[in-house]
Tab-separated table of C-alpha atoms in Angstrom:
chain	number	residue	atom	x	y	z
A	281	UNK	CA	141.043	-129.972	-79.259
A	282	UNK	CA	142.899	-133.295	-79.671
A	283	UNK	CA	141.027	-136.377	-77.938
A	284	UNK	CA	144.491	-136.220	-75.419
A	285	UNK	CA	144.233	-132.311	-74.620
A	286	UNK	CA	140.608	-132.536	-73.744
A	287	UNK	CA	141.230	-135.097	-70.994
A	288	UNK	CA	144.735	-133.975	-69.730
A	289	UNK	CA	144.352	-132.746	-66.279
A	290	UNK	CA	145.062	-129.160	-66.174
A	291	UNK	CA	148.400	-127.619	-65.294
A	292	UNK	CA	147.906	-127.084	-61.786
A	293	UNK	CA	146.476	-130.556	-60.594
A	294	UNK	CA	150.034	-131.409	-62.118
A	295	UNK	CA	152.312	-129.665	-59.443
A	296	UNK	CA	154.200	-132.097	-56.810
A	297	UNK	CA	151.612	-130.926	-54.077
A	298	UNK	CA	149.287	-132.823	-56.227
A	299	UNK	CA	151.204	-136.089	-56.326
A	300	UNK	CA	152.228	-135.921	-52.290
A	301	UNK	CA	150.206	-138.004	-49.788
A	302	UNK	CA	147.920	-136.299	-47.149
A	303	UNK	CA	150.403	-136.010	-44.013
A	304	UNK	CA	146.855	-134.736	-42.136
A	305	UNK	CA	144.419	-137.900	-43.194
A	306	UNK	CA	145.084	-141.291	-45.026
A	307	UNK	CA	143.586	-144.830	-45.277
A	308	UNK	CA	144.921	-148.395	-44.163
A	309	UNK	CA	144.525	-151.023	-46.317
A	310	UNK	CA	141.710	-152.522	-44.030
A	311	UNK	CA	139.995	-149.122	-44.526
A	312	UNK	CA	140.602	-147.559	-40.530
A	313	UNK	CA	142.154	-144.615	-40.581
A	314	UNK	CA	145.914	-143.646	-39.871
A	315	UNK	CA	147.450	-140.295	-38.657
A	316	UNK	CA	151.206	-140.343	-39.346
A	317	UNK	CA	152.872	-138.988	-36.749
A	318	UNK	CA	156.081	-136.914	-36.698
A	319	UNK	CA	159.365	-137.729	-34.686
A	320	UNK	CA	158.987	-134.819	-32.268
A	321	UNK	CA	155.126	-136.002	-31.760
A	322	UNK	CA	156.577	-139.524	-30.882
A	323	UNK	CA	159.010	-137.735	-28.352
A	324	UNK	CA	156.613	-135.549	-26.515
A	325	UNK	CA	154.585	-138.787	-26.088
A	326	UNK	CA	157.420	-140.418	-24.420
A	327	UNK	CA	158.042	-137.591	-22.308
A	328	UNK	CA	154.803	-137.301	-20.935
A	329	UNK	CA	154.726	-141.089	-20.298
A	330	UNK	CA	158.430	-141.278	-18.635
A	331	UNK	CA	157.548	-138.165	-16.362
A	332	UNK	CA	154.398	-139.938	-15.234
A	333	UNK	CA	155.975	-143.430	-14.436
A	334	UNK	CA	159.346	-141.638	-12.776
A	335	UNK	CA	156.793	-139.251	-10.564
A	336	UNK	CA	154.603	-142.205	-9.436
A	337	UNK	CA	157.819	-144.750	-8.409
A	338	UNK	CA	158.815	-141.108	-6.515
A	339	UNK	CA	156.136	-140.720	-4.737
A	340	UNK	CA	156.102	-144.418	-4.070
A	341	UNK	CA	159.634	-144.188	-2.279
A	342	UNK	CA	158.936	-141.474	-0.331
A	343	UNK	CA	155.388	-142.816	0.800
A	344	UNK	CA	157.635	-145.957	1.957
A	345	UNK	CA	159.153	-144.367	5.277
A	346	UNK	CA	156.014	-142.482	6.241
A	347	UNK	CA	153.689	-145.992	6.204
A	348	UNK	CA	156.313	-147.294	8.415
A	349	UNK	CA	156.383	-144.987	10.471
A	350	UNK	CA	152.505	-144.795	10.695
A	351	UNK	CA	152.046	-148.286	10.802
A	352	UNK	CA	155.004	-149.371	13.271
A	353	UNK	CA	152.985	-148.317	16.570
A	354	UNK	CA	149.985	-150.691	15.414
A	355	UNK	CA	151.819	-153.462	14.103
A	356	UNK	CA	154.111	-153.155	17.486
A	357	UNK	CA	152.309	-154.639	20.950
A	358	UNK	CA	151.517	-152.145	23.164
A	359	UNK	CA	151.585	-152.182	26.905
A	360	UNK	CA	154.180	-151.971	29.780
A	361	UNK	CA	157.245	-152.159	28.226
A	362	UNK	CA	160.321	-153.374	29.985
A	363	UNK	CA	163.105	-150.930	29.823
A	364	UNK	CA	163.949	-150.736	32.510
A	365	UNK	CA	164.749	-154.098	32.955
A	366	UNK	CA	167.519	-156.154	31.641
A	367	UNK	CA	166.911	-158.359	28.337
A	368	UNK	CA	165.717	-161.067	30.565
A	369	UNK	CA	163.042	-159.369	31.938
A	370	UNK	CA	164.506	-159.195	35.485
A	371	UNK	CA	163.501	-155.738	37.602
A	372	UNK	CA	165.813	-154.266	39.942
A	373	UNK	CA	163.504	-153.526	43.168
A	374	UNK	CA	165.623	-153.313	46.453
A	375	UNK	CA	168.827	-154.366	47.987
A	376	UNK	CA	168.747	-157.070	50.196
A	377	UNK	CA	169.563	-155.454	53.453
A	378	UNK	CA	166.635	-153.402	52.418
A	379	UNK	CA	164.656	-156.367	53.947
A	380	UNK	CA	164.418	-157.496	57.273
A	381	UNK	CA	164.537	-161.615	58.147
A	382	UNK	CA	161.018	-163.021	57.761
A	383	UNK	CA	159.038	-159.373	57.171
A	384	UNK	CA	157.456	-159.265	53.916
A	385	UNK	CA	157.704	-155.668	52.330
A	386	UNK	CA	155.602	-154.536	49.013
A	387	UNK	CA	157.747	-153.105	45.776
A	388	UNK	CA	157.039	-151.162	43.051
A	389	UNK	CA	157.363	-152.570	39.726
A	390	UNK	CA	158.337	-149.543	37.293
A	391	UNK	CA	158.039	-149.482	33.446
A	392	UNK	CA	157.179	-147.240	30.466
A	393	UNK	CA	154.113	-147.456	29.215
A	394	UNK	CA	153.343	-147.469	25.380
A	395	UNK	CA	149.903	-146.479	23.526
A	396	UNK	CA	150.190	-146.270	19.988
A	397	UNK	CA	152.352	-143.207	18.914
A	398	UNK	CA	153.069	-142.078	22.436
A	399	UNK	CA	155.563	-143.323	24.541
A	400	UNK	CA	154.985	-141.993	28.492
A	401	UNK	CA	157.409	-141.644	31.255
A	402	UNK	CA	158.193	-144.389	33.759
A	403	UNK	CA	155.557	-145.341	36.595
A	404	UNK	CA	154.654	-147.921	38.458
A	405	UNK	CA	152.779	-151.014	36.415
A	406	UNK	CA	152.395	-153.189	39.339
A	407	UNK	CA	153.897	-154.619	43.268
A	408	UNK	CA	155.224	-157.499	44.542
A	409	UNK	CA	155.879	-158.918	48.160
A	410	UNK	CA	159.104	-159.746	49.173
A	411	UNK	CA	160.552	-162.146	51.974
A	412	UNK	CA	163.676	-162.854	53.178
A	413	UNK	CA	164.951	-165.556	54.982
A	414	UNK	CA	168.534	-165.478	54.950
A	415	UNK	CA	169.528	-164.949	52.221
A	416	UNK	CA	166.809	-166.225	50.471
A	417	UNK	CA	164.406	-164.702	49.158
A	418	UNK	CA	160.633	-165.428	47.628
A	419	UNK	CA	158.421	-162.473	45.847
A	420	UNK	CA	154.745	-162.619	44.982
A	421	UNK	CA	152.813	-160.666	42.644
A	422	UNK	CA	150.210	-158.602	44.790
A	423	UNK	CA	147.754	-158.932	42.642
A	424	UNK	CA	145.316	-161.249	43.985
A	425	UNK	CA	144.777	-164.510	41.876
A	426	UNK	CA	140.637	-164.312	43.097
A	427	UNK	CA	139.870	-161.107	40.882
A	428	UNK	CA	143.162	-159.117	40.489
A	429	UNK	CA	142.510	-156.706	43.885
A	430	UNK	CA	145.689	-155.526	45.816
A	431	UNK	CA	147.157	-157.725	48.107
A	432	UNK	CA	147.886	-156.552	51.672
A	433	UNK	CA	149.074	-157.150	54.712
A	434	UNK	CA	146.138	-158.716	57.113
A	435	UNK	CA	145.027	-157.570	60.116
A	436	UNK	CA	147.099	-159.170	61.874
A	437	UNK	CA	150.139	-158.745	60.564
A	438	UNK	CA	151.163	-162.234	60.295
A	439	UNK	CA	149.759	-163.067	56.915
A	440	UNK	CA	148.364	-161.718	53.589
A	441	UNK	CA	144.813	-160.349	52.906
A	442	UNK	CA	142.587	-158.662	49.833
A	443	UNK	CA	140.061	-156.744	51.295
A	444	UNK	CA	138.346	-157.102	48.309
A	445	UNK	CA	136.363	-160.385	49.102
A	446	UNK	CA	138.719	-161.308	51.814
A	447	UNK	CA	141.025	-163.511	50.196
A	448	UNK	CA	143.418	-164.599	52.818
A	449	UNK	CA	146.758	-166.121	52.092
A	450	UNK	CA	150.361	-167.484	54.223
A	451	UNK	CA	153.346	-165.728	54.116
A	452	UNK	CA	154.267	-168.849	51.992
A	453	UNK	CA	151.953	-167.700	49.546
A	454	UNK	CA	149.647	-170.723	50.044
A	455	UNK	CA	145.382	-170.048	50.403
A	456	UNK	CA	143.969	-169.918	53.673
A	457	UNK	CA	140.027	-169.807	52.605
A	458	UNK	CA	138.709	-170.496	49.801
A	459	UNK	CA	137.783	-168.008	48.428
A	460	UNK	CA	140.913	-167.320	45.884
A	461	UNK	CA	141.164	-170.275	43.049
A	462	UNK	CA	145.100	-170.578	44.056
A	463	UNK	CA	147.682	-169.505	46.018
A	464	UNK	CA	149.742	-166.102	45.409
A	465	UNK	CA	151.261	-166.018	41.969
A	466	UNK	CA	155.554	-166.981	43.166
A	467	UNK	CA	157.838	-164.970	40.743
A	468	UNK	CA	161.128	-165.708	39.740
A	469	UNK	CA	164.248	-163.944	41.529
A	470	UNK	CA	167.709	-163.697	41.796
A	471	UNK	CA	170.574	-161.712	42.998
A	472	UNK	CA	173.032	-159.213	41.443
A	473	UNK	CA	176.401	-158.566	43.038
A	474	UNK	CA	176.952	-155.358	43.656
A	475	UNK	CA	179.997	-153.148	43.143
A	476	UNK	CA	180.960	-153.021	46.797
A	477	UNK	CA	179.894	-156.989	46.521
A	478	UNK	CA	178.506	-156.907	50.286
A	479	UNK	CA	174.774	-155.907	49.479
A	480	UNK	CA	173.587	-158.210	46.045
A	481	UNK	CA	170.767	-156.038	44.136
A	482	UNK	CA	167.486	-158.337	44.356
A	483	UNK	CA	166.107	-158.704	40.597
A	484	UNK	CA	162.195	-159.752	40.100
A	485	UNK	CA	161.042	-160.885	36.957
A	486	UNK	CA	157.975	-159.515	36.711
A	487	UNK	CA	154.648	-160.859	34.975
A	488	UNK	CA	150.756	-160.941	35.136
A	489	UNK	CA	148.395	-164.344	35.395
A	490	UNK	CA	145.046	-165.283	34.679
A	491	UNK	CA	142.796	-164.310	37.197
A	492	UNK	CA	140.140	-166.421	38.504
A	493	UNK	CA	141.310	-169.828	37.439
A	494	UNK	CA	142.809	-172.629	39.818
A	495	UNK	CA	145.903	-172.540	36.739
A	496	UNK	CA	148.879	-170.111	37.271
A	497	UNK	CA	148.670	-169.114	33.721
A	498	UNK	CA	150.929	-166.281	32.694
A	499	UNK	CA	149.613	-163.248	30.149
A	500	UNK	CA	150.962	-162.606	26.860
């Protein structure tokens, strides 16, 4: 056989299969290896990655509203809140003729109480003692400035008294031992006209001190 025939592939290595590249395996120049990859490979790929990006910026939105809504209670202050006041914080508690001249009477101070998620009807968060004198009048926060006890009327009727270490004050609110650091806490009032504009609507702005300091220091 001819020196060309003896080392002439055979037929079959011939064939275009022979001549094709691998589609399943083939070598970079650098030697790693490289697996082409069809179009409809590359499209599933993005599919898969789009679906994954588009369900976690879903789920961020609608986590959004919920964390508020979780969070807003703890973030908020709670306490006595003060609806139903006006925006200034003043308390409708009594009409003036409601009081008698120079006879201090005690008032409920009513609010709605908040504690995290739950929100309770109105009821009483403190009293004050009102006086009129004409038509002036002074309030007091009954809480007693010695150790926050209930203020009263003392035993003799002509002044106030905590029976809780016998704090005794004037009906001007000034100390008459001492025993309490200060006199009784004075709160700010005013008067409301009222539609029939012949009995004003006394308004109390309410607040809480610092007990057991010589300071009238109000609480946040």
């Amino acid at each position: 056989m001819p020196y060309a025939d003896r080392h002439s592939p055979p037929c079959g290595a011939c064939s275009p299969l022979s001549i094709r590249p691998s589609y399943r395996r083939r070598l970079s120049l650098d030697g790693s290896s490289l697996t082409p990859t069809s179009p409809g490979t590359d499209r599933r790929t993005f599919h898969k990655i789009a679906s994954v990006v588009f369900g976690s910026i879903l789920g961020l939105v609608l986590t959004i509203p919920g964390a508020a809504f979780v969070l807003s209670p703890v973030l908020k202050r709670s306490g006595s809140s003060g609806d139903s006041g006006a925006d200034d914080g003043f308390r409708p508690i009594a009409k003036l003729s409601d009081l008698e001249e120079g006879i201090p009477r005690v008032f409920p101070i009513l609010g709605k109480s908040t504690d995290a998620w739950v929100r309770y009807p109105e009821e009483p968060i403190g009293s004050v003692w009102v006086i009129r004198k004409g038509k002036e009048v002074t309030a007091y926060s009954a809480e007693c400035p010695h150790l926050g006890c209930a203020v009263g009327l003392g035993p003799d009727g002509n002044s106030f008294y905590c029976p809780c270490h016998t704090s005794s004050f004037g009906f001007d609110g000034q100390a008459k031992n001492k025993i309490p650091p200060r006199g009784m806490d004075s709160l700010e009032v005013k008067l409301a006209a009222s539609p029939s504009g012949d009995d004003p609507e006394i308004l109390v702005k309410f607040l809480r001190f610092r007990t057991a300091v010589p300071e009238k220091t109000p609480l946040v």
